[in-house]
PDB file of C-alpha atoms in Angstrom:
ATOM      1  CA  ASP A  30      80.684  43.123 151.493  1.00  0.00           C
ATOM      2  CA  GLY A  31      78.847  44.627 148.292  1.00  0.00           C
ATOM      3  CA  GLY A  32      75.351  46.446 149.000  1.00  0.00           C
ATOM      4  CA  ILE A  33      73.608  49.264 150.276  1.00  0.00           C
ATOM      5  CA  THR A  34      74.199  51.766 153.419  1.00  0.00           C
ATOM      6  CA  GLN A  35      71.598  54.043 155.551  1.00  0.00           C
ATOM      7  CA  SER A  36      72.319  56.007 158.370  1.00  0.00           C
ATOM      8  CA  PRO A  37      70.726  56.361 160.465  1.00  0.00           C
ATOM      9  CA  LYS A  38      68.326  54.319 161.768  1.00  0.00           C
ATOM     10  CA  TYR A  39      65.900  55.875 163.715  1.00  0.00           C
ATOM     11  CA  LEU A  40      66.350  60.287 163.528  1.00  0.00           C
ATOM     12  CA  PHE A  41      64.744  62.551 165.602  1.00  0.00           C
ATOM     13  CA  ARG A  42      64.436  66.711 164.342  1.00  0.00           C
ATOM     14  CA  LYS A  43      62.654  69.235 165.658  1.00  0.00           C
ATOM     15  CA  GLU A  44      59.935  70.870 163.420  1.00  0.00           C
ATOM     16  CA  GLY A  45      61.345  73.650 160.628  1.00  0.00           C
ATOM     17  CA  GLN A  46      64.499  72.240 160.635  1.00  0.00           C
ATOM     18  CA  ASN A  47      66.457  70.423 157.981  1.00  0.00           C
ATOM     19  CA  VAL A  48      67.537  66.733 157.846  1.00  0.00           C
ATOM     20  CA  THR A  49      70.034  65.027 155.530  1.00  0.00           C
ATOM     21  CA  LEU A  50      69.610  61.196 154.704  1.00  0.00           C
ATOM     22  CA  SER A  51      72.267  59.741 153.743  1.00  0.00           C
ATOM     23  CA  CYS A  52      73.082  56.932 151.531  1.00  0.00           C
ATOM     24  CA  GLU A  53      76.089  54.881 150.686  1.00  0.00           C
ATOM     25  CA  GLN A  54      76.395  51.560 147.820  1.00  0.00           C
ATOM     26  CA  ASN A  55      79.602  50.047 147.041  1.00  0.00           C
ATOM     27  CA  LEU A  56      77.430  47.769 144.410  1.00  0.00           C
ATOM     28  CA  ASN A  57      78.372  49.699 140.661  1.00  0.00           C
ATOM     29  CA  HIS A  58      75.105  50.562 140.485  1.00  0.00           C
ATOM     30  CA  ASP A  59      74.014  53.298 137.822  1.00  0.00           C
ATOM     31  CA  ALA A  60      70.650  53.723 139.424  1.00  0.00           C
ATOM     32  CA  MET A  61      69.633  55.257 142.686  1.00  0.00           C
ATOM     33  CA  TYR A  62      66.759  55.388 143.988  1.00  0.00           C
ATOM     34  CA  TRP A  63      64.461  57.440 146.839  1.00  0.00           C
ATOM     35  CA  TYR A  64      61.039  55.881 147.533  1.00  0.00           C
ATOM     36  CA  ARG A  65      58.645  56.846 150.943  1.00  0.00           C
ATOM     37  CA  GLN A  66      56.931  55.011 153.138  1.00  0.00           C
ATOM     38  CA  ASP A  67      53.982  55.659 154.631  1.00  0.00           C
ATOM     39  CA  PRO A  68      51.874  53.015 157.112  1.00  0.00           C
ATOM     40  CA  GLY A  69      49.823  50.706 155.046  1.00  0.00           C
ATOM     41  CA  GLN A  70      51.041  52.256 152.630  1.00  0.00           C
ATOM     42  CA  GLY A  71      53.423  51.565 149.611  1.00  0.00           C
ATOM     43  CA  LEU A  72      56.716  53.212 148.635  1.00  0.00           C
ATOM     44  CA  ARG A  73      56.578  55.790 146.569  1.00  0.00           C
ATOM     45  CA  LEU A  74      59.335  57.267 144.984  1.00  0.00           C
ATOM     46  CA  ILE A  75      59.736  60.927 145.501  1.00  0.00           C
ATOM     47  CA  TYR A  76      63.769  61.465 142.968  1.00  0.00           C
ATOM     48  CA  TYR A  77      65.538  59.003 141.160  1.00  0.00           C
ATOM     49  CA  SER A  78      69.218  59.160 139.327  1.00  0.00           C
ATOM     50  CA  GLN A  79      70.589  57.548 136.890  1.00  0.00           C
ATOM     51  CA  ILE A  80      73.449  58.977 136.148  1.00  0.00           C
ATOM     52  CA  VAL A  81      76.304  61.165 138.341  1.00  0.00           C
ATOM     53  CA  ASN A  82      75.301  64.677 138.669  1.00  0.00           C
ATOM     54  CA  ASP A  83      71.124  64.182 137.082  1.00  0.00           C
ATOM     55  CA  PHE A  84      68.411  63.841 138.675  1.00  0.00           C
ATOM     56  CA  GLN A  85      64.504  63.748 138.306  1.00  0.00           C
ATOM     57  CA  LYS A  86      61.878  64.301 140.143  1.00  0.00           C
ATOM     58  CA  GLY A  87      59.728  62.017 141.037  1.00  0.00           C
ATOM     59  CA  ASP A  88      56.015  61.560 142.442  1.00  0.00           C
ATOM     60  CA  ILE A  89      56.959  63.553 145.590  1.00  0.00           C
ATOM     61  CA  ALA A  90      59.510  65.370 145.386  1.00  0.00           C
ATOM     62  CA  GLU A  91      58.214  68.561 146.823  1.00  0.00           C
ATOM     63  CA  GLY A  92      59.439  69.508 150.183  1.00  0.00           C
ATOM     64  CA  TYR A  93      62.594  67.158 148.574  1.00  0.00           C
ATOM     65  CA  SER A  94      66.164  67.540 147.377  1.00  0.00           C
ATOM     66  CA  VAL A  95      69.023  65.359 146.545  1.00  0.00           C
ATOM     67  CA  SER A  96      72.701  65.794 145.233  1.00  0.00           C
ATOM     68  CA  ARG A  97      74.219  62.989 142.805  1.00  0.00           C
ATOM     69  CA  GLU A  98      78.031  64.563 142.868  1.00  0.00           C
ATOM     70  CA  LYS A  99      79.470  61.094 143.488  1.00  0.00           C
ATOM     71  CA  LYS A 100      78.393  57.403 141.410  1.00  0.00           C
ATOM     72  CA  GLU A 101      78.294  55.854 145.289  1.00  0.00           C
ATOM     73  CA  SER A 102      75.663  58.658 147.021  1.00  0.00           C
ATOM     74  CA  PHE A 103      72.379  60.093 147.198  1.00  0.00           C
ATOM     75  CA  PRO A 104      71.996  61.947 148.794  1.00  0.00           C
ATOM     76  CA  LEU A 105      68.261  63.182 149.986  1.00  0.00           C
ATOM     77  CA  THR A 106      67.709  66.785 151.840  1.00  0.00           C
ATOM     78  CA  VAL A 107      63.796  66.722 154.232  1.00  0.00           C
ATOM     79  CA  THR A 108      63.590  70.432 154.151  1.00  0.00           C
ATOM     80  CA  SER A 109      61.232  72.582 156.289  1.00  0.00           C
ATOM     81  CA  ALA A 110      58.662  72.914 153.243  1.00  0.00           C
ATOM     82  CA  GLN A 111      58.317  68.683 153.348  1.00  0.00           C
ATOM     83  CA  LYS A 112      54.182  68.900 155.332  1.00  0.00           C
ATOM     84  CA  ASN A 113      54.161  65.829 157.033  1.00  0.00           C
ATOM     85  CA  PRO A 114      58.084  65.079 156.983  1.00  0.00           C
ATOM     86  CA  THR A 115      58.089  61.212 159.760  1.00  0.00           C
ATOM     87  CA  ALA A 116      57.779  58.813 157.618  1.00  0.00           C
ATOM     88  CA  PHE A 117      60.160  55.698 156.741  1.00  0.00           C
ATOM     89  CA  TYR A 118      62.537  56.056 153.816  1.00  0.00           C
ATOM     90  CA  LEU A 119      64.005  54.105 151.254  1.00  0.00           C
ATOM     91  CA  CYS A 120      67.319  54.224 149.215  1.00  0.00           C
ATOM     92  CA  ALA A 121      67.552  52.160 146.890  1.00  0.00           C
ATOM     93  CA  SER A 122      70.362  51.109 143.474  1.00  0.00           C
ATOM     94  CA  SER A 123      69.865  48.852 140.493  1.00  0.00           C
ATOM     95  CA  PHE A 124      71.834  48.636 136.894  1.00  0.00           C
ATOM     96  CA  GLU A 125      70.344  50.973 134.990  1.00  0.00           C
ATOM     97  CA  ARG A 126      69.738  48.568 132.102  1.00  0.00           C
ATOM     98  CA  GLY A 127      69.602  44.264 131.349  1.00  0.00           C
ATOM     99  CA  GLU A 128      67.316  41.770 131.970  1.00  0.00           C
ATOM    100  CA  ASP A 129      68.138  41.461 136.159  1.00  0.00           C
ATOM    101  CA  ASN A 130      67.926  45.144 136.975  1.00  0.00           C
ATOM    102  CA  GLU A 131      65.797  44.249 140.517  1.00  0.00           C
ATOM    103  CA  GLN A 132      65.991  47.373 143.054  1.00  0.00           C
ATOM    104  CA  PHE A 133      68.114  46.428 146.366  1.00  0.00           C
ATOM    105  CA  PHE A 134      66.713  48.159 149.256  1.00  0.00           C
ATOM    106  CA  GLY A 135      69.354  49.282 151.761  1.00  0.00           C
ATOM    107  CA  PRO A 136      67.599  48.439 155.615  1.00  0.00           C
ATOM    108  CA  GLY A 137      65.803  52.261 155.328  1.00  0.00           C
ATOM    109  CA  THR A 138      65.698  55.124 157.810  1.00  0.00           C
ATOM    110  CA  ARG A 139      62.736  56.133 160.135  1.00  0.00           C
ATOM    111  CA  LEU A 140      61.932  59.940 160.623  1.00  0.00           C
ATOM    112  CA  THR A 141      60.072  61.335 162.851  1.00  0.00           C
ATOM    113  CA  VAL A 142      60.123  64.976 163.293  1.00  0.00           C
ATOM    114  CA  LEU A 143      58.346  66.013 167.035  1.00  0.00           C
TER     115      LEU A 143
ATOM    116  CA  GLY B  17      47.703  57.721 134.616  1.00  0.00           C
ATOM    117  CA  GLN B  18      49.955  54.276 137.474  1.00  0.00           C
ATOM    118  CA  ASN B  19      47.674  51.821 138.708  1.00  0.00           C
ATOM    119  CA  ILE B  20      49.068  49.249 141.072  1.00  0.00           C
ATOM    120  CA  ASP B  21      45.493  47.472 142.604  1.00  0.00           C
ATOM    121  CA  GLN B  22      46.635  44.067 144.863  1.00  0.00           C
ATOM    122  CA  PRO B  23      43.991  43.302 148.106  1.00  0.00           C
ATOM    123  CA  THR B  24      45.466  44.447 151.377  1.00  0.00           C
ATOM    124  CA  GLU B  25      45.526  41.573 153.698  1.00  0.00           C
ATOM    125  CA  MET B  26      45.010  37.281 153.299  1.00  0.00           C
ATOM    126  CA  THR B  27      45.058  34.776 155.689  1.00  0.00           C
ATOM    127  CA  ALA B  28      46.498  31.788 154.965  1.00  0.00           C
ATOM    128  CA  THR B  29      47.081  28.381 157.251  1.00  0.00           C
ATOM    129  CA  GLU B  30      50.658  27.386 157.826  1.00  0.00           C
ATOM    130  CA  GLY B  31      51.552  24.131 154.960  1.00  0.00           C
ATOM    131  CA  ALA B  32      49.169  25.623 152.579  1.00  0.00           C
ATOM    132  CA  ILE B  33      49.789  27.798 149.357  1.00  0.00           C
ATOM    133  CA  VAL B  34      48.741  31.087 149.076  1.00  0.00           C
ATOM    134  CA  GLN B  35      47.930  33.621 145.937  1.00  0.00           C
ATOM    135  CA  ILE B  36      48.169  37.134 146.159  1.00  0.00           C
ATOM    136  CA  ASN B  37      46.650  38.735 142.845  1.00  0.00           C
ATOM    137  CA  CYS B  38      47.915  41.903 142.255  1.00  0.00           C
ATOM    138  CA  THR B  39      46.463  44.151 138.879  1.00  0.00           C
ATOM    139  CA  TYR B  40      47.944  47.270 137.159  1.00  0.00           C
ATOM    140  CA  GLN B  41      47.517  49.534 134.056  1.00  0.00           C
ATOM    141  CA  THR B  42      50.179  51.248 133.579  1.00  0.00           C
ATOM    142  CA  SER B  43      52.152  54.317 130.587  1.00  0.00           C
ATOM    143  CA  GLY B  44      53.290  51.356 128.669  1.00  0.00           C
ATOM    144  CA  PHE B  45      55.270  47.699 131.160  1.00  0.00           C
ATOM    145  CA  ASN B  46      58.587  47.161 130.948  1.00  0.00           C
ATOM    146  CA  GLY B  47      58.914  44.250 133.916  1.00  0.00           C
ATOM    147  CA  LEU B  48      57.127  43.266 136.951  1.00  0.00           C
ATOM    148  CA  PHE B  49      58.781  42.885 140.565  1.00  0.00           C
ATOM    149  CA  TRP B  50      57.795  41.508 143.204  1.00  0.00           C
ATOM    150  CA  TYR B  51      59.057  42.124 146.729  1.00  0.00           C
ATOM    151  CA  GLN B  52      58.836  39.998 150.245  1.00  0.00           C
ATOM    152  CA  GLN B  53      58.960  43.216 153.388  1.00  0.00           C
ATOM    153  CA  HIS B  54      58.896  42.435 156.881  1.00  0.00           C
ATOM    154  CA  ALA B  55      58.065  44.824 159.636  1.00  0.00           C
ATOM    155  CA  GLY B  56      60.019  47.627 159.911  1.00  0.00           C
ATOM    156  CA  GLU B  57      62.491  46.023 157.125  1.00  0.00           C
ATOM    157  CA  ALA B  58      63.323  47.175 153.809  1.00  0.00           C
ATOM    158  CA  PRO B  59      61.705  44.652 151.184  1.00  0.00           C
ATOM    159  CA  THR B  60      64.147  42.057 149.099  1.00  0.00           C
ATOM    160  CA  PHE B  61      63.458  40.411 145.719  1.00  0.00           C
ATOM    161  CA  LEU B  62      61.493  37.528 145.128  1.00  0.00           C
ATOM    162  CA  SER B  63      61.127  37.581 140.692  1.00  0.00           C
ATOM    163  CA  TYR B  64      60.696  39.749 137.439  1.00  0.00           C
ATOM    164  CA  ASN B  65      58.588  38.710 135.461  1.00  0.00           C
ATOM    165  CA  VAL B  66      58.571  40.350 131.846  1.00  0.00           C
ATOM    166  CA  LEU B  67      57.104  37.509 129.698  1.00  0.00           C
ATOM    167  CA  ASP B  68      54.349  35.806 129.838  1.00  0.00           C
ATOM    168  CA  GLY B  69      53.708  32.770 131.087  1.00  0.00           C
ATOM    169  CA  LEU B  70      55.104  31.001 134.891  1.00  0.00           C
ATOM    170  CA  GLU B  71      58.089  31.212 136.339  1.00  0.00           C
ATOM    171  CA  GLU B  72      59.418  28.741 139.456  1.00  0.00           C
ATOM    172  CA  LYS B  73      61.526  29.748 142.327  1.00  0.00           C
ATOM    173  CA  GLY B  74      61.419  27.139 145.202  1.00  0.00           C
ATOM    174  CA  ARG B  75      58.163  28.308 146.676  1.00  0.00           C
ATOM    175  CA  PHE B  76      57.329  30.598 145.655  1.00  0.00           C
ATOM    176  CA  SER B  77      55.818  31.505 141.950  1.00  0.00           C
ATOM    177  CA  SER B  78      55.105  34.462 139.996  1.00  0.00           C
ATOM    178  CA  PHE B  79      52.778  34.160 136.715  1.00  0.00           C
ATOM    179  CA  LEU B  80      52.521  37.180 134.095  1.00  0.00           C
ATOM    180  CA  SER B  81      49.675  38.106 131.393  1.00  0.00           C
ATOM    181  CA  ARG B  82      50.472  41.481 129.939  1.00  0.00           C
ATOM    182  CA  SER B  83      47.402  41.559 127.534  1.00  0.00           C
ATOM    183  CA  LYS B  84      45.625  41.309 131.217  1.00  0.00           C
ATOM    184  CA  GLY B  85      47.702  43.168 132.702  1.00  0.00           C
ATOM    185  CA  TYR B  86      47.913  40.462 136.123  1.00  0.00           C
ATOM    186  CA  SER B  87      50.353  38.927 137.671  1.00  0.00           C
ATOM    187  CA  TYR B  88      50.008  36.436 140.970  1.00  0.00           C
ATOM    188  CA  LEU B  89      52.979  35.944 143.124  1.00  0.00           C
ATOM    189  CA  LEU B  90      51.992  31.880 143.981  1.00  0.00           C
ATOM    190  CA  LEU B  91      53.242  31.012 148.151  1.00  0.00           C
ATOM    191  CA  LYS B  92      53.778  27.506 148.030  1.00  0.00           C
ATOM    192  CA  GLU B  93      54.045  25.104 151.659  1.00  0.00           C
ATOM    193  CA  LEU B  94      53.569  27.967 153.944  1.00  0.00           C
ATOM    194  CA  GLN B  95      56.143  28.939 156.710  1.00  0.00           C
ATOM    195  CA  MET B  96      55.261  31.154 159.574  1.00  0.00           C
ATOM    196  CA  LYS B  97      57.731  33.498 158.315  1.00  0.00           C
ATOM    197  CA  ASP B  98      56.866  33.931 155.857  1.00  0.00           C
ATOM    198  CA  SER B  99      53.988  36.698 156.893  1.00  0.00           C
ATOM    199  CA  ALA B 100      54.944  39.751 155.581  1.00  0.00           C
ATOM    200  CA  SER B 101      53.971  42.789 153.244  1.00  0.00           C
ATOM    201  CA  TYR B 102      53.730  40.954 149.512  1.00  0.00           C
ATOM    202  CA  LEU B 103      54.827  45.184 147.170  1.00  0.00           C
ATOM    203  CA  CYS B 104      53.892  44.658 143.220  1.00  0.00           C
ATOM    204  CA  ALA B 105      55.832  46.465 141.449  1.00  0.00           C
ATOM    205  CA  VAL B 106      56.220  47.827 137.844  1.00  0.00           C
ATOM    206  CA  ARG B 107      58.622  49.336 135.266  1.00  0.00           C
ATOM    207  CA  VAL B 108      56.748  51.884 133.207  1.00  0.00           C
ATOM    208  CA  LEU B 109      58.130  53.182 129.330  1.00  0.00           C
ATOM    209  CA  ARG B 110      58.759  55.990 129.584  1.00  0.00           C
ATOM    210  CA  ASP B 111      61.156  57.573 131.875  1.00  0.00           C
ATOM    211  CA  ASP B 112      62.251  53.306 133.051  1.00  0.00           C
ATOM    212  CA  LYS B 113      60.450  54.512 136.330  1.00  0.00           C
ATOM    213  CA  ILE B 114      59.415  51.148 139.253  1.00  0.00           C
ATOM    214  CA  ILE B 115      56.231  51.821 140.610  1.00  0.00           C
ATOM    215  CA  PHE B 116      55.015  50.430 144.180  1.00  0.00           C
ATOM    216  CA  GLY B 117      51.427  48.380 144.960  1.00  0.00           C
ATOM    217  CA  LYS B 118      50.506  49.167 148.383  1.00  0.00           C
ATOM    218  CA  GLY B 119      51.874  46.074 149.498  1.00  0.00           C
ATOM    219  CA  THR B 120      49.516  43.268 150.389  1.00  0.00           C
ATOM    220  CA  ARG B 121      49.770  41.808 153.852  1.00  0.00           C
ATOM    221  CA  LEU B 122      50.150  38.113 154.970  1.00  0.00           C
ATOM    222  CA  HIS B 123      49.259  36.665 158.184  1.00  0.00           C
ATOM    223  CA  ILE B 124      50.327  33.493 158.415  1.00  0.00           C
ATOM    224  CA  LEU B 125      48.265  30.822 160.949  1.00  0.00           C
ATOM    225  CA  PRO B 126      49.322  28.089 162.444  1.00  0.00           C
TER     226      PRO B 126
END
């Protein structure tokens, strides 16, 4: 089955610790994205990558870092510099160009920092 | 700047029709998406409009007017399972990013 996976579904961390959220897709998509969603809010773009070994900052990149060493994988690290990290994190992927360039979303990771 | 507006909440009755509006002001336009999101779950794709006009897909239809910066999602024959948030999102020309609105929470009453 093709799809996009995120793990874990729930994650708890102490304040001051870095944490890495995984995102893997086997859809052969070129582009991958990380969003953050807070209660009652829309999705805000953290980082995105259109090709391997390249990525761009989204609207709220401060306190986050990413890597794109493989086409299938786009892990997100939430660093201790992120002032308010508790949120629902969604990873998505899509073909870079073309008419059917909808984004497919993973199931999300709910991060709680204590 | 980028701005996408949609109502925060709406309520409708099972079996009825509801229209969810979305207006946008973005730096360039390259298509508009509608997604459905149930509480605690990931968004799922509903529609994608690039050209003006109405696109119908079963009980759901989406309309776009690029000159007015306006779209709507029309849901017919509402079912209880349609209770969810509906997200309007625009693919902007510059950087090819997708910008999301805050979503409209739709409540369906029996």
